Coordinates of C-alpha atoms in Angstrom, one line a residue:
Chain A
M147 CA -37.1 -15.6 -5.2
R148 CA -35.2 -14.7 -2.1
S149 CA -32.7 -17.2 -2.7
A150 CA -32.4 -15.9 -6.1
S151 CA -31.5 -12.5 -5.0
L152 CA -28.7 -14.1 -2.9
Q153 CA -27.3 -16.2 -5.8
I154 CA -27.3 -13.0 -8.1
H155 CA -25.1 -11.4 -5.7
L156 CA -22.9 -14.3 -5.2
G157 CA -22.7 -14.7 -9.1
F158 CA -22.0 -11.0 -9.6
K159 CA -19.0 -11.2 -6.9
L160 CA -17.6 -14.1 -8.4
A161 CA -18.1 -12.8 -12.1
T162 CA -15.9 -9.9 -10.9
A163 CA -13.5 -12.0 -9.2
A164 CA -12.8 -13.8 -12.3
L165 CA -12.5 -10.9 -14.6
A166 CA -10.0 -9.3 -12.7
V167 CA -7.9 -12.2 -12.4
A168 CA -8.3 -12.8 -16.4
G169 CA -7.6 -9.2 -16.7
S170 CA -4.4 -9.3 -14.6
V171 CA -2.9 -12.7 -16.8
V172 CA -3.9 -10.3 -19.9
L173 CA -1.9 -7.1 -18.4
L174 CA 1.0 -9.5 -17.1
M175 CA 1.4 -11.1 -20.5
A176 CA 1.3 -7.7 -22.2
L177 CA 3.6 -6.2 -19.7
T178 CA 6.5 -8.8 -20.8
R179 CA 5.9 -7.8 -24.2
L180 CA 6.8 -4.3 -23.6
I181 CA 9.9 -4.9 -22.2
P182 CA 12.2 -2.5 -24.1
G183 CA 13.9 -4.9 -26.8
D184 CA 13.4 -8.6 -26.8
P185 CA 12.7 -10.3 -23.1
A186 CA 14.7 -13.3 -24.4
T187 CA 18.0 -10.7 -25.2
V188 CA 17.7 -9.1 -21.9
I189 CA 17.8 -12.5 -20.2
L190 CA 20.5 -14.2 -22.6
G191 CA 22.4 -10.9 -22.6
S192 CA 23.5 -8.9 -25.8
R193 CA 26.0 -11.5 -26.8
A194 CA 23.4 -14.4 -27.5
T195 CA 23.2 -16.0 -30.7
P196 CA 19.9 -15.5 -32.8
E197 CA 19.3 -19.2 -32.3
A198 CA 19.3 -19.2 -28.7
V199 CA 17.2 -16.3 -28.2
A200 CA 14.6 -18.0 -30.7
A201 CA 14.7 -20.9 -28.5
L202 CA 14.0 -19.0 -25.3
N203 CA 11.2 -17.3 -26.6
A204 CA 9.5 -20.5 -28.0
R205 CA 10.4 -22.2 -24.4
I206 CA 8.5 -19.1 -22.8
G207 CA 6.2 -18.5 -25.3
L208 CA 6.7 -15.5 -26.4
D209 CA 6.9 -16.0 -30.2
K210 CA 2.9 -16.4 -29.9
P211 CA 0.3 -13.7 -30.4
L212 CA -0.6 -12.3 -27.1
I213 CA -4.6 -13.8 -27.1
E214 CA -2.6 -17.3 -27.7
Q215 CA -0.4 -16.7 -25.1
V216 CA -2.9 -15.7 -22.4
F217 CA -5.2 -19.0 -23.2
S218 CA -2.2 -21.3 -23.2
F219 CA -1.6 -19.7 -19.9
F220 CA -4.8 -20.5 -18.6
G221 CA -4.7 -23.6 -20.3
K222 CA -1.6 -24.2 -18.2
V223 CA -2.6 -23.2 -15.2
A224 CA -5.6 -25.5 -15.3
S225 CA -3.3 -28.3 -15.3
G226 CA -1.1 -26.8 -12.7
D227 CA 1.8 -25.5 -14.6
L228 CA 3.2 -22.3 -14.0
G229 CA 5.9 -22.0 -16.5
E230 CA 9.5 -23.0 -15.4
D231 CA 12.4 -21.2 -14.2
V232 CA 14.6 -20.1 -17.4
F233 CA 18.0 -20.6 -15.7
N234 CA 17.5 -24.3 -14.2
G235 CA 14.2 -25.3 -15.9
R236 CA 12.8 -25.9 -12.2
P237 CA 8.7 -25.6 -12.3
V238 CA 7.6 -22.1 -11.3
L239 CA 4.4 -24.0 -9.4
S240 CA 6.9 -26.1 -7.2
L241 CA 9.1 -22.8 -6.4
V242 CA 6.0 -21.2 -5.5
L243 CA 4.6 -23.7 -3.4
N244 CA 7.8 -24.0 -1.5
A245 CA 7.6 -20.0 -0.6
L246 CA 4.1 -19.9 -0.4
P247 CA 4.0 -21.3 3.2
N248 CA 6.7 -19.0 4.7
T249 CA 4.7 -15.9 3.6
A250 CA 1.5 -17.4 4.8
A251 CA 3.0 -18.0 8.1
V252 CA 4.0 -14.7 8.5
A253 CA 1.1 -12.9 7.3
V254 CA -1.3 -15.1 9.7
A255 CA 0.9 -14.4 12.5
A256 CA 1.0 -10.6 11.6
M257 CA -2.9 -10.7 11.4
L258 CA -3.0 -12.5 15.0
C259 CA -1.1 -10.1 16.6
A260 CA -2.6 -7.1 15.0
V261 CA -6.0 -8.2 16.5
A262 CA -4.7 -9.5 19.9
L263 CA -3.2 -5.8 20.3
G264 CA -5.9 -3.5 17.9
V265 CA -9.2 -4.8 19.6
P266 CA -7.9 -4.3 23.3
L267 CA -6.8 -0.5 22.1
A268 CA -9.8 0.0 20.2
L269 CA -11.9 -0.9 23.4
F270 CA -10.1 1.1 26.0
S271 CA -10.2 4.3 23.3
A272 CA -14.0 3.8 23.0
R273 CA -14.6 3.2 26.7
W274 CA -13.6 6.9 27.2
P275 CA -13.8 8.5 24.0
G276 CA -11.7 12.1 24.1
G277 CA -9.8 11.0 27.1
K278 CA -6.2 11.0 27.6
T279 CA -6.1 6.9 26.3
D280 CA -7.9 7.8 23.4
R281 CA -6.0 10.8 22.4
M282 CA -2.8 8.9 22.8
V283 CA -4.2 5.6 21.0
A284 CA -5.2 7.9 17.9
F285 CA -1.5 9.6 17.7
L286 CA -0.2 6.0 17.7
S287 CA -2.3 4.6 15.3
V288 CA -1.5 7.0 12.6
G289 CA 1.7 6.5 13.6
F290 CA 1.7 3.0 13.1
I291 CA -0.1 3.1 10.0
S292 CA 2.0 5.9 8.6
T293 CA 5.3 4.2 9.2
P294 CA 6.4 2.2 6.5
S295 CA 6.9 -1.6 7.3
F296 CA 10.4 -1.7 5.8
V297 CA 11.4 1.1 8.3
V298 CA 10.0 -1.1 11.0
S299 CA 12.0 -4.0 9.5
V300 CA 15.2 -2.3 9.8
F301 CA 14.4 -0.7 12.9
L302 CA 13.5 -4.3 15.2
L303 CA 16.5 -5.6 13.5
M304 CA 18.8 -3.0 14.5
V305 CA 17.5 -3.1 18.0
F306 CA 16.5 -6.6 18.9
S307 CA 19.0 -8.6 16.4
V308 CA 22.3 -6.6 15.9
H309 CA 22.4 -4.4 19.3
L310 CA 20.5 -6.4 22.2
R311 CA 21.2 -9.8 20.2
W312 CA 17.8 -11.2 21.4
F313 CA 16.6 -12.4 18.1
P314 CA 18.3 -14.1 15.2
V315 CA 19.2 -11.7 12.1
L316 CA 18.5 -13.5 9.2
G317 CA 16.7 -16.6 7.4
A318 CA 13.7 -18.7 8.4
G319 CA 15.1 -21.1 11.0
E320 CA 15.8 -24.8 10.8
S321 CA 13.3 -26.9 8.7
G322 CA 11.9 -29.2 11.3
D323 CA 12.5 -27.2 14.2
L324 CA 9.4 -25.6 15.3
G325 CA 10.9 -23.5 18.0
D326 CA 13.6 -22.1 16.0
Q327 CA 11.2 -21.3 13.3
L328 CA 8.7 -19.5 15.5
W329 CA 11.8 -17.4 16.9
H330 CA 12.6 -16.7 13.5
L331 CA 9.2 -15.6 13.0
V332 CA 9.0 -12.7 16.0
L333 CA 10.6 -10.0 14.0
P334 CA 9.2 -10.0 10.7
T335 CA 5.9 -10.8 12.3
A336 CA 6.0 -7.7 14.2
A337 CA 7.4 -5.3 11.2
L338 CA 4.2 -6.7 9.5
A339 CA 1.7 -6.3 12.3
A340 CA 2.4 -2.7 13.5
G341 CA 0.5 -0.8 11.0
W342 CA -2.4 -3.3 11.3
V343 CA -2.5 -2.9 14.9
G344 CA -3.2 0.7 14.0
Y345 CA -5.6 0.3 11.5
I346 CA -7.6 -2.2 13.4
A347 CA -7.7 -0.1 16.5
R348 CA -9.1 3.1 14.9
L349 CA -11.5 1.1 12.6
L350 CA -13.2 -0.9 15.6
R351 CA -13.1 2.3 17.7
S352 CA -15.2 4.3 15.0
S353 CA -17.8 1.5 14.5
L354 CA -17.7 0.8 18.3
L355 CA -18.6 4.8 18.9
E356 CA -21.1 4.6 15.9
I357 CA -23.2 1.7 17.8
L358 CA -22.5 3.0 21.6
G359 CA -24.8 6.1 20.1
E360 CA -27.6 4.2 18.9
N361 CA -30.9 4.1 20.8
H362 CA -31.1 0.3 21.8
V363 CA -27.8 1.4 23.9
R364 CA -29.5 4.3 25.2
T365 CA -32.1 2.1 26.5
L366 CA -29.6 -0.3 27.8
R367 CA -27.9 2.3 30.0
A368 CA -31.2 3.6 31.2
Y369 CA -31.8 0.1 32.3
G370 CA -28.6 0.4 34.5
V371 CA -26.7 -2.1 32.8
S372 CA -22.6 -1.0 33.4
E373 CA -20.9 0.6 30.6
T374 CA -18.3 -1.8 30.1
K375 CA -21.0 -4.8 29.9
I376 CA -22.5 -2.5 27.0
L377 CA -19.3 -2.6 25.5
M378 CA -18.1 -6.0 25.8
K379 CA -21.5 -7.7 25.4
Y380 CA -23.6 -5.4 23.1
A381 CA -21.1 -3.3 20.9
L382 CA -18.2 -5.3 20.4
K383 CA -20.1 -8.1 18.3
P384 CA -22.0 -6.1 15.9
A385 CA -18.4 -3.3 15.6
I386 CA -16.4 -6.2 14.7
L387 CA -17.7 -7.3 11.5
P388 CA -17.0 -4.4 9.4
T389 CA -13.4 -4.8 10.5
L390 CA -13.4 -8.8 9.9
A391 CA -14.1 -7.5 6.3
V392 CA -11.2 -5.2 6.3
L393 CA -8.9 -8.3 7.9
G394 CA -9.9 -10.4 5.1
M395 CA -8.8 -7.9 2.3
G396 CA -5.9 -7.1 4.4
F397 CA -4.3 -10.1 4.2
G398 CA -4.1 -10.1 0.4
E399 CA -2.4 -7.1 0.8
L400 CA -0.1 -8.4 3.5
L401 CA 0.9 -11.0 1.2
G402 CA 2.1 -8.7 -1.3
G403 CA 3.7 -6.5 1.5
A404 CA 5.8 -9.3 3.2
V405 CA 8.2 -8.6 0.4
F406 CA 10.2 -6.4 2.8
A407 CA 10.2 -8.2 5.9
E408 CA 11.2 -11.3 3.5
V409 CA 14.0 -9.3 1.7
I410 CA 15.2 -7.5 5.2
F411 CA 15.5 -10.6 7.4
N412 CA 16.2 -12.9 4.4
R413 CA 13.5 -15.2 4.5
P414 CA 12.8 -17.5 1.9
G415 CA 9.1 -16.5 0.8
L416 CA 6.8 -15.7 -2.2
G417 CA 8.0 -11.5 -1.8
S418 CA 11.6 -12.7 -2.3
L419 CA 11.0 -15.1 -4.7
I420 CA 9.2 -12.8 -7.2
Y421 CA 11.9 -9.8 -5.9
D422 CA 15.1 -12.1 -6.6
A423 CA 13.3 -13.1 -10.1
I424 CA 12.7 -9.6 -10.8
R425 CA 16.8 -8.7 -10.4
T426 CA 17.7 -11.7 -12.2
R427 CA 15.0 -10.9 -14.9
N428 CA 13.5 -14.6 -15.0
Y429 CA 10.2 -13.4 -16.2
P430 CA 8.3 -16.8 -15.9
V431 CA 8.7 -16.8 -12.0
V432 CA 7.8 -12.7 -12.1
Q433 CA 4.9 -13.7 -13.8
G434 CA 3.9 -17.0 -11.7
G435 CA 4.5 -15.7 -8.7
V436 CA 2.8 -12.1 -9.1
F437 CA -0.4 -14.2 -10.8
V438 CA -0.5 -16.5 -7.3
I439 CA -0.4 -13.3 -5.6
V440 CA -3.2 -11.6 -7.4
M441 CA -5.1 -15.1 -7.2
L442 CA -4.3 -14.9 -3.5
Y443 CA -5.5 -11.2 -3.0
V444 CA -9.1 -11.6 -5.5
L445 CA -9.8 -14.4 -3.6
T446 CA -9.1 -13.3 0.1
N447 CA -11.2 -10.0 -0.9
L448 CA -13.9 -12.3 -2.6
V449 CA -14.3 -14.6 1.0
A450 CA -14.0 -11.4 2.8
D451 CA -16.6 -9.8 0.8
L452 CA -18.8 -12.7 0.7
S453 CA -18.5 -13.7 4.6
Q454 CA -19.8 -10.0 5.8
S455 CA -22.9 -10.6 3.6
L456 CA -23.8 -13.8 5.3
I457 CA -22.5 -13.3 8.9
D458 CA -24.0 -9.8 9.2
P459 CA -27.7 -10.4 9.8
R460 CA -28.5 -7.1 8.6
E461 CA -26.4 -7.5 5.6
R462 CA -28.3 -10.9 4.7
A463 CA -31.7 -9.5 5.2
R464 CA -30.6 -6.9 3.0
L465 CA -29.7 -9.3 0.1
T466 CA -32.6 -12.0 1.0
S467 CA -35.3 -9.2 0.9
G468 CA -34.6 -8.4 -2.9
R469 CA -32.7 -5.4 -2.6
G470 CA -29.2 -7.1 -3.7
H471 CA -25.9 -5.5 -4.5
Chain B
M5 CA -7.4 29.3 7.9
Q6 CA -10.1 26.8 9.4
A7 CA -8.2 24.0 8.4
F8 CA -5.5 25.1 10.5
I9 CA -7.6 25.5 13.4
A10 CA -8.9 21.9 13.1
L11 CA -5.0 20.8 12.7
S12 CA -4.1 22.3 15.6
R13 CA -7.0 21.0 17.7
R14 CA -6.1 17.5 16.5
P15 CA -3.9 15.1 18.3
G16 CA -0.3 15.5 16.9
G17 CA -1.9 18.3 14.7
T18 CA 1.1 21.0 15.4
F19 CA 3.6 18.3 15.1
A20 CA 1.9 17.7 11.5
M21 CA 2.3 21.1 10.5
L22 CA 6.0 21.7 11.7
A23 CA 7.0 18.2 10.1
V24 CA 5.5 19.1 6.7
T25 CA 6.7 22.8 6.9
L26 CA 9.7 21.9 7.6
L27 CA 10.1 19.5 4.7
C28 CA 8.9 21.7 2.2
L29 CA 11.7 24.3 3.2
V30 CA 14.4 21.8 3.6
A31 CA 13.7 20.8 0.0
I32 CA 13.2 23.9 -1.4
A33 CA 16.3 25.3 0.1
A34 CA 18.7 22.3 0.2
P35 CA 21.4 23.8 -1.7
L36 CA 21.5 26.7 0.5
I37 CA 21.2 24.7 3.8
A38 CA 23.3 21.3 2.9
P39 CA 26.7 21.6 4.7
Y40 CA 28.6 19.4 1.9
A41 CA 27.9 18.4 -1.5
P42 CA 25.1 15.4 -1.5
N43 CA 27.6 13.0 -3.6
A44 CA 31.0 14.4 -2.3
I45 CA 32.9 11.0 -1.6
A46 CA 35.8 10.9 1.7
P47 CA 36.7 7.5 1.8
A48 CA 38.9 8.5 4.8
N49 CA 35.8 9.8 6.6
R50 CA 33.5 6.4 6.1
L51 CA 31.0 5.7 8.6
M52 CA 31.6 8.5 11.5
E53 CA 29.6 9.0 14.3
P54 CA 28.1 12.6 14.5
S55 CA 30.2 15.1 15.2
W56 CA 30.3 19.0 15.0
Q57 CA 31.9 18.1 11.6
H58 CA 29.3 15.9 10.3
L59 CA 26.2 16.4 12.5
L60 CA 24.7 13.1 11.5
G61 CA 27.7 11.3 10.7
T62 CA 28.9 10.1 7.5
D63 CA 27.9 6.9 5.4
H64 CA 29.9 4.2 4.0
L65 CA 31.7 6.4 1.3
G66 CA 32.3 8.8 3.8
R67 CA 29.3 11.3 2.5
D68 CA 27.9 13.5 4.6
I69 CA 24.2 11.8 6.1
L70 CA 22.7 15.1 6.9
S71 CA 23.3 16.5 3.3
R72 CA 22.1 13.4 1.6
L73 CA 18.9 13.6 4.0
I74 CA 18.3 17.4 2.8
Y75 CA 18.8 16.2 -0.9
G76 CA 16.6 12.9 -0.3
A77 CA 13.8 15.5 0.9
R78 CA 13.6 17.0 -2.8
V79 CA 13.6 13.5 -4.0
A80 CA 10.8 12.0 -1.8
L81 CA 8.7 15.5 -2.4
G82 CA 9.5 16.1 -6.2
I83 CA 8.5 12.1 -6.9
S84 CA 5.4 12.4 -4.6
L85 CA 4.0 15.6 -6.0
S86 CA 4.7 14.5 -9.7
V87 CA 2.9 11.4 -9.4
I88 CA -0.5 12.9 -7.5
A89 CA -0.1 15.5 -10.3
I90 CA 0.0 12.8 -12.9
S91 CA -2.5 10.4 -11.4
L92 CA -4.8 12.8 -9.9
S93 CA -5.0 14.5 -13.7
T94 CA -5.5 11.2 -15.7
G95 CA -7.6 9.7 -12.9
V96 CA -10.1 12.8 -13.1
A97 CA -10.1 12.9 -16.5
L98 CA -10.8 9.2 -17.0
G99 CA -13.2 9.0 -14.2
I100 CA -15.4 12.2 -15.5
A101 CA -15.4 10.8 -19.1
A102 CA -16.4 7.2 -17.8
A103 CA -19.4 8.5 -16.3
L104 CA -20.5 10.9 -18.8
S105 CA -20.1 8.1 -21.5
P106 CA -22.5 5.9 -22.9
R107 CA -22.6 2.6 -20.4
A108 CA -20.2 0.4 -22.5
I109 CA -17.5 2.9 -22.5
D110 CA -18.2 3.4 -18.8
L111 CA -18.0 -0.4 -17.8
A112 CA -14.8 -0.6 -19.8
V113 CA -12.8 2.2 -17.8
V114 CA -14.1 0.7 -14.6
G115 CA -13.0 -2.7 -15.9
V116 CA -9.4 -1.5 -16.3
F117 CA -9.4 0.2 -13.3
D118 CA -10.5 -3.2 -11.4
I119 CA -8.0 -5.0 -13.0
V120 CA -5.2 -2.5 -11.8
T121 CA -6.5 -2.9 -8.3
S122 CA -6.7 -6.4 -8.2
F123 CA -3.1 -6.2 -7.8
P124 CA -1.5 -5.3 -4.3
S125 CA -0.1 -1.6 -5.0
I126 CA 3.7 -2.7 -4.3
I127 CA 3.6 -5.8 -6.3
L128 CA 2.1 -4.1 -9.3
A129 CA 4.5 -1.2 -9.0
L130 CA 7.2 -3.9 -8.7
A131 CA 5.8 -5.9 -11.5
L132 CA 6.0 -2.7 -13.6
V133 CA 9.5 -1.9 -12.6
A134 CA 10.5 -5.1 -13.8
V135 CA 8.9 -4.8 -16.7
F136 CA 10.5 -1.0 -17.6
G137 CA 13.5 -1.3 -15.4
P138 CA 14.3 1.4 -12.3
G139 CA 15.0 5.1 -12.5
L140 CA 13.6 8.5 -11.6
G141 CA 11.6 8.8 -14.7
N142 CA 10.1 5.3 -14.7
V143 CA 9.1 5.3 -11.0
V144 CA 7.2 8.5 -11.3
L145 CA 5.3 7.1 -14.6
L146 CA 4.8 3.7 -12.9
V147 CA 3.7 4.5 -9.6
S148 CA 1.2 7.0 -11.1
I149 CA -0.1 4.2 -12.8
V150 CA -1.0 2.3 -9.6
F151 CA -2.7 5.6 -8.1
I152 CA -4.9 6.7 -11.3
P153 CA -7.9 4.2 -10.3
H154 CA -7.9 5.7 -6.6
F155 CA -8.5 9.2 -8.4
G156 CA -10.7 7.7 -11.3
R157 CA -13.2 6.0 -8.9
V158 CA -13.8 8.8 -6.6
A159 CA -13.9 11.2 -9.9
R160 CA -16.6 8.7 -11.6
A161 CA -18.6 8.7 -8.2
Q162 CA -18.5 12.0 -7.8
T163 CA -19.8 12.8 -11.4
I164 CA -22.5 10.4 -11.4
A165 CA -23.9 11.9 -8.3
I166 CA -24.3 15.5 -9.8
R167 CA -24.4 14.8 -13.6
N168 CA -28.5 14.6 -13.4
S169 CA -28.5 17.6 -11.2
P170 CA -30.6 20.3 -12.3
F171 CA -27.7 22.9 -12.9
I172 CA -25.9 20.8 -15.3
E173 CA -29.3 19.7 -16.7
A174 CA -29.9 23.9 -17.4
E175 CA -26.6 24.2 -18.8
K176 CA -27.0 21.2 -21.4
V177 CA -30.8 22.9 -22.3
L178 CA -29.0 26.2 -22.8
G179 CA -26.8 24.6 -25.2
A180 CA -23.3 24.3 -23.7
E181 CA -20.9 22.2 -25.1
T182 CA -19.6 19.1 -23.3
W183 CA -16.4 20.1 -22.3
R184 CA -17.8 23.5 -21.1
V185 CA -20.3 21.6 -18.4
V186 CA -17.1 19.5 -17.5
L187 CA -14.7 21.9 -17.2
H188 CA -16.9 24.8 -15.5
H189 CA -19.3 23.0 -13.9
V190 CA -18.4 19.0 -13.0
T191 CA -15.0 19.6 -12.0
P192 CA -15.0 22.5 -9.6
N193 CA -18.0 20.4 -7.7
I194 CA -16.1 17.5 -7.3
I195 CA -12.4 18.4 -6.8
G196 CA -12.7 19.0 -3.2
P197 CA -12.9 15.2 -1.9
I198 CA -10.2 14.2 -5.0
F199 CA -7.9 17.1 -3.4
V200 CA -8.1 15.5 0.0
L201 CA -7.3 12.1 -1.6
A202 CA -4.5 13.5 -2.7
C203 CA -3.4 15.1 0.3
M204 CA -3.8 11.2 2.3
D205 CA -1.7 9.5 -0.8
I206 CA 1.3 11.6 -0.7
P207 CA 2.4 9.4 2.5
V208 CA 1.7 6.2 0.4
V209 CA 3.2 7.6 -2.6
I210 CA 6.3 8.2 -0.6
T211 CA 6.4 5.1 0.9
I212 CA 6.1 3.1 -1.9
E213 CA 9.3 5.3 -3.7
A214 CA 11.4 4.8 -0.7
G215 CA 10.3 0.8 -0.8
L216 CA 11.3 0.6 -4.4
S217 CA 14.5 2.7 -3.7
F218 CA 15.1 0.3 -0.6
L219 CA 14.7 -2.9 -2.9
G220 CA 17.5 -1.2 -5.4
L221 CA 14.6 -0.8 -8.1
G222 CA 13.6 2.9 -7.7
V223 CA 15.8 5.8 -8.1
R224 CA 19.5 5.0 -9.2
P225 CA 22.0 5.7 -6.8
P226 CA 24.0 7.8 -6.2
L227 CA 21.1 10.3 -6.4
A228 CA 20.3 10.6 -2.7
S229 CA 16.5 9.1 -2.0
W230 CA 15.6 8.3 1.6
G231 CA 15.1 4.3 0.4
N232 CA 18.5 4.3 -1.0
L233 CA 20.1 5.9 2.0
L234 CA 18.1 2.9 4.3
N235 CA 19.1 0.3 2.0
D236 CA 22.8 1.7 2.5
G237 CA 22.5 1.9 6.4
Y238 CA 21.1 -1.5 6.7
T239 CA 24.0 -3.2 4.2
Y240 CA 26.4 -1.5 7.0
L241 CA 24.1 -2.3 10.0
D242 CA 26.7 -4.4 11.9
Q243 CA 29.6 -1.2 11.8
S244 CA 27.5 1.9 11.8
V245 CA 23.3 2.4 13.1
W246 CA 23.5 6.2 12.2
L247 CA 22.4 6.2 8.5
A248 CA 19.8 3.5 9.0
T249 CA 18.5 5.5 12.0
F250 CA 18.4 9.1 10.4
S251 CA 16.9 7.9 7.0
G252 CA 14.5 6.0 8.6
L253 CA 13.4 8.8 10.7
A254 CA 13.3 11.2 8.0
L255 CA 10.8 8.3 6.5
V256 CA 8.4 8.7 9.6
L257 CA 8.5 12.1 9.7
A258 CA 7.5 12.9 6.5
T259 CA 4.8 10.0 6.1
L260 CA 3.3 10.6 9.5
G261 CA 3.3 14.8 9.2
F262 CA 1.6 14.3 5.6
A263 CA -1.2 11.5 7.3
L264 CA -2.0 13.5 9.7
L265 CA -2.4 16.8 7.3
G266 CA -4.1 14.5 5.1
E267 CA -6.7 13.6 7.8
A268 CA -7.4 17.0 9.1
L269 CA -8.0 18.5 6.1
R270 CA -10.4 15.6 5.2
D271 CA -12.3 16.2 8.3
T272 CA -12.6 20.0 7.7
L273 CA -13.3 20.3 4.3
D274 CA -15.5 17.0 3.7
P275 CA -16.8 15.1 6.9
K276 CA -18.8 13.3 4.7
L277 CA -15.6 11.7 3.1
R278 CA -14.6 10.1 6.4
K279 CA -16.9 7.4 6.0
A280 CA -16.3 6.9 2.2
L281 CA -12.3 6.4 2.4

């Protein structure tokens, strides 16, 4: 009975995720059909012969009905085929797989950086709530969260690459030279991490304050346990769980948000791949790239959601006691 | 009044009020206060440093940066308010309709919201612009689509919470038509949190519009959008830092001002929403 409730919860989450992915593919296909005029004419230009247009339409699969396109897309995806680049015939999957590690590297680095800075800020804030540090962190958090990442990117580039010349201006570094690649990673990581530092600091601070106000913490205080020990040993662990869930979801958002850092620092990646494809109207690459980002976004949300249910003993108890979703 | 007091007590509250008031005034009075026409080209004066003649300097075509920033405030506020108006009205209508409709329709609407939100917002905006092309009108409509589920979900949840309340039941028993119940009883009761959400979404809309324009996929040049200006500044960064600096600061001022204002409104009008958002 208990495990059945957990299974239903897992099944429900998986079904919702699968539906979201399927729906987004339908939306992507439908959007391509909505392009004013004929996509093949848009790609080839108005002087293209009708034969060339018909041939390209057949190659992209636009001559088929929408529903057939969707099924054929899923069929191809199942066999590892995301279509091909209309200009040079390269498989979209290999383009995406080449770009993905760069984007994943910057997203993971940004997340780690955000945690490394955000958690101590939250601890300082929660240790002396209402104090000067707390007020400063509160203001800085909103500042970090609300400053667009592309503004941070341009400012960092201006100060550290153009003016001080501490960091390289463009690119992802020499392949094979790990030190050079890490050096190229610093500024894009800082640009993407800034907003998340603020977000983690705020979220964790409010979780910490909530827990610090609970009865068991009052008992600990009555026993004379020091405030720092309460914070680090008893409050941080339960307070960090909701933050972890948000981080999981944020990772998917970072994969999309990386487009600006990639374009500004001229890094190859999923975002810059989609951006270049949009500018050249290379629709199969746009479709394939966006599909992969949506898949990763839905997947990271799902993992975050499920791990929250499995890691948090309170949530686990709620689910296994039959009070599921 | 209560909101103003709460705002002034918050960290950076005075800053938020000053920033938003300044932006609104600048946007309204743009033709009166801009020292030059925003698109007046003077190649002889290109990439000038700030001086008494051009207070914030000039761009690569010799256009006055201050004047372009002032007109850029109009674009930023105009687009964000239009997007919020469209997505709020459509989202609220869909959310209320879903909550009051049979289960199948409700599920269908929620399904569409889920699909739209399964895209990271900037990627959805990019995909939509890829299809329909850049331009002022398209940006407003397409970014509105991204935000409709935000309002739709809150409106649906709020409506579900009150749809079986005694005062709604009483109206129905007295023979009130559905449109009357929705217009006079449901909407006024759910609109508070929606307005707070709207205020908090303004900086996000400003960011997405400027981001699209920065990538060359939003508002078309020569119209002065802060995103376009930042892109020009980025392109000529090795020759002049002024355009990138001032357009970036304008964006920070606007997003920070509205974000702080939104938070103060949220705390004042609906403390319960603090957790929900």
